[in-house]
Short mmCIF file of C-alpha atoms in Angstrom, two decimals:
data_model
loop_
_atom_site.label_atom_id
_atom_site.label_comp_id
_atom_site.label_asym_id
_atom_site.label_seq_id
_atom_site.Cartn_x
_atom_site.Cartn_y
_atom_site.Cartn_z
CA MET A 327 110.86 207.99 156.70
CA MET A 328 108.19 205.83 155.92
CA ALA A 329 106.08 208.18 158.28
CA ASN A 330 106.45 211.62 156.50
CA LEU A 331 105.43 209.79 152.70
CA PRO A 332 101.46 210.70 154.27
CA GLY A 333 102.95 214.23 154.36
CA LEU A 334 105.17 214.68 150.85
CA ARG A 335 101.81 213.81 149.27
CA TYR A 336 100.01 216.48 151.21
CA LEU A 337 102.17 219.17 150.38
CA PHE A 338 102.93 218.33 146.69
CA PHE A 339 99.28 218.20 146.97
CA LEU A 340 99.02 221.76 147.96
CA LEU A 341 101.78 223.27 145.95
CA LEU A 342 99.75 221.37 142.87
CA VAL A 343 96.68 223.19 143.72
CA LEU A 344 97.74 226.58 145.27
CA VAL A 345 101.31 227.49 142.76
CA ILE A 346 100.39 226.09 139.18
CA PRO A 347 97.47 228.34 137.58
CA ALA A 348 94.43 225.82 136.77
CA SER A 349 95.02 227.22 133.11
CA ALA A 350 98.17 225.27 133.38
CA PHE A 351 96.28 222.10 132.68
CA ALA A 352 93.18 223.65 130.60
CA GLU A 353 91.94 221.38 128.10
CA ILE A 354 89.55 220.82 125.38
CA PHE A 355 88.28 217.06 124.18
CA ILE A 356 87.01 216.13 121.12
CA ASN A 357 85.14 213.10 120.40
CA ASP A 358 85.47 211.09 116.82
CA ILE A 359 82.32 210.59 114.89
CA VAL A 360 81.03 208.16 112.21
CA ALA A 361 78.80 209.38 110.12
CA LEU A 362 76.83 209.94 106.19
CA ALA A 363 77.23 211.52 103.88
CA ARG A 364 75.22 214.74 103.50
CA GLU A 365 74.05 214.41 107.08
CA GLU A 366 73.98 216.97 109.81
CA ILE A 367 75.61 215.87 112.66
CA LEU A 368 76.55 217.30 116.35
CA ILE A 369 79.68 217.81 117.02
CA LYS A 370 81.00 217.89 120.68
CA ALA A 371 83.19 219.27 122.68
CA GLU A 372 83.93 220.08 126.65
CA THR A 373 86.32 222.55 128.42
CA LYS A 374 88.46 221.57 130.75
CA SER A 375 90.88 222.66 133.58
CA GLY A 376 92.48 220.32 135.72
CA TYR A 377 89.82 218.00 136.66
CA PHE A 378 86.87 220.27 136.17
CA ALA A 379 84.47 220.84 134.40
CA LYS A 380 85.25 224.93 133.31
CA GLY A 381 81.60 226.10 131.58
CA GLY A 382 81.25 229.66 130.14
CA LYS A 383 83.66 229.97 127.03
CA ILE A 384 83.45 230.33 123.84
CA VAL A 385 84.75 227.90 121.67
CA GLU A 386 85.53 228.47 118.25
CA PHE A 387 85.18 225.03 115.53
CA SER A 388 86.65 224.50 112.37
CA VAL A 389 86.51 221.10 110.35
CA ASN A 390 89.40 220.73 107.71
CA GLY A 391 90.91 224.27 108.55
CA LYS A 392 87.69 226.34 107.80
CA SER A 393 85.56 227.70 110.35
CA ILE A 394 82.19 226.47 111.09
CA GLY A 395 81.48 229.24 114.33
CA SER A 396 81.65 229.38 117.64
CA VAL A 397 79.40 228.79 120.58
CA LEU A 398 79.35 229.19 124.57
CA SER A 399 79.81 226.35 126.68
CA GLY A 400 77.14 225.33 128.79
CA GLY A 401 77.97 225.19 132.84
CA ASP A 402 77.79 221.68 132.17
CA SER A 403 81.17 222.58 129.88
CA ILE A 404 79.80 221.15 126.81
CA ALA A 405 79.63 222.84 123.99
CA TYR A 406 78.05 222.14 120.98
CA LYS A 407 78.20 222.51 117.07
CA ILE A 408 76.09 221.43 113.91
CA PHE A 409 77.72 220.32 111.12
CA LYS A 410 76.31 219.35 107.71
CA THR A 411 79.26 216.65 106.06
CA GLY A 412 79.80 216.03 102.95
CA ARG A 413 81.60 213.58 100.80
CA PRO A 414 82.82 210.64 102.16
CA GLY A 415 86.17 211.08 103.71
CA ILE A 416 88.09 211.98 106.86
CA TYR A 417 86.81 215.19 108.15
CA THR A 418 89.37 216.66 111.00
CA VAL A 419 87.52 218.85 113.69
CA LEU A 420 89.40 221.51 115.90
CA ALA A 421 87.85 223.20 118.82
CA ARG A 422 89.83 226.11 120.23
CA SER A 423 89.17 228.21 123.14
CA GLY A 424 91.67 230.92 123.72
CA LYS A 425 94.87 229.36 123.75
CA ASP A 426 93.34 225.70 124.32
CA ILE A 427 92.79 223.18 121.10
CA GLY A 428 91.40 220.11 120.64
CA SER A 429 90.77 217.76 117.64
CA GLY A 430 89.39 215.18 116.34
CA VAL A 431 88.05 212.70 113.10
CA ILE A 432 84.44 212.48 112.01
CA LEU A 433 84.81 209.49 109.50
CA VAL A 434 82.06 210.13 106.72
CA LEU A 435 80.53 207.08 104.90
CA LYS A 436 78.35 206.21 101.78
CA LYS A 437 75.20 204.78 103.17
CA SER A 438 75.91 201.40 101.53
CA SER A 439 79.27 201.42 102.88
CA PRO A 440 80.33 198.44 104.57
CA LEU A 441 81.82 199.44 107.93
CA VAL A 442 84.06 196.71 110.50
CA PHE A 443 84.15 198.02 113.99
CA ILE A 444 86.01 195.96 116.48
CA ASP A 445 85.48 197.01 120.58
CA ILE A 446 87.51 193.77 121.90
CA GLU A 447 87.83 193.72 125.42
CA SER A 448 84.34 195.68 125.89
CA SER A 449 81.26 194.20 123.76
CA LEU A 450 82.85 190.89 123.67
CA LEU A 451 82.32 190.20 127.36
CA ALA A 452 79.45 188.17 128.68
CA ALA A 453 78.33 191.02 130.79
CA PRO A 454 80.23 195.07 132.62
CA PHE A 455 83.42 193.86 133.77
CA ALA A 456 82.86 190.16 133.91
CA LYS A 457 85.72 188.39 132.70
CA LYS A 458 84.18 185.70 130.54
CA PRO A 459 84.16 186.62 126.74
CA VAL A 460 81.34 185.51 125.21
CA LYS A 461 81.47 182.20 123.40
CA SER A 462 83.05 181.55 120.44
CA SER A 463 83.57 185.66 120.23
CA ARG A 464 87.46 184.79 119.66
CA GLU A 465 86.94 182.90 116.27
CA VAL A 466 85.03 186.07 115.62
CA ILE A 467 87.77 188.22 115.54
CA ARG A 468 89.89 185.39 114.04
CA LYS A 469 88.08 185.28 110.88
CA ILE A 470 86.99 188.61 110.55
CA MET A 471 90.92 189.08 110.36
CA ASN A 472 91.26 186.52 108.42
CA SER A 473 89.24 188.69 106.28
CA TYR A 474 90.45 192.04 106.33
CA PRO A 475 93.77 191.34 107.23
#
């Protein structure tokens, strides 16, 4: 029974690649952005088909339901759109290419707005892939949690 397992895996892989169309796995990814009020930013959308980049697609961008234009994604599958932010607040970004839709968020702040950003597992470690936390990092997180419950 164990001898058939690699054969079954291979068969399953072939079914995925040959039978199921690539459009079933098509996706659009948009990165979330933190920006300042009344500044130009670059919105980035990545078009994919399954595991592979899919360039040459027309991507339509909209912010808070209002279209801001369309662009053609490059050979690297990335489409860029310049957007000028307005008042401070949270903006919803949608990117469409055919039937695929991706969404993201733009957090727009005043220049004087305080911002607390915490990346617990990555930036607090001494080095990438290190398991040893930076000295006093846990203490700093506790202080922040007590200040902003």
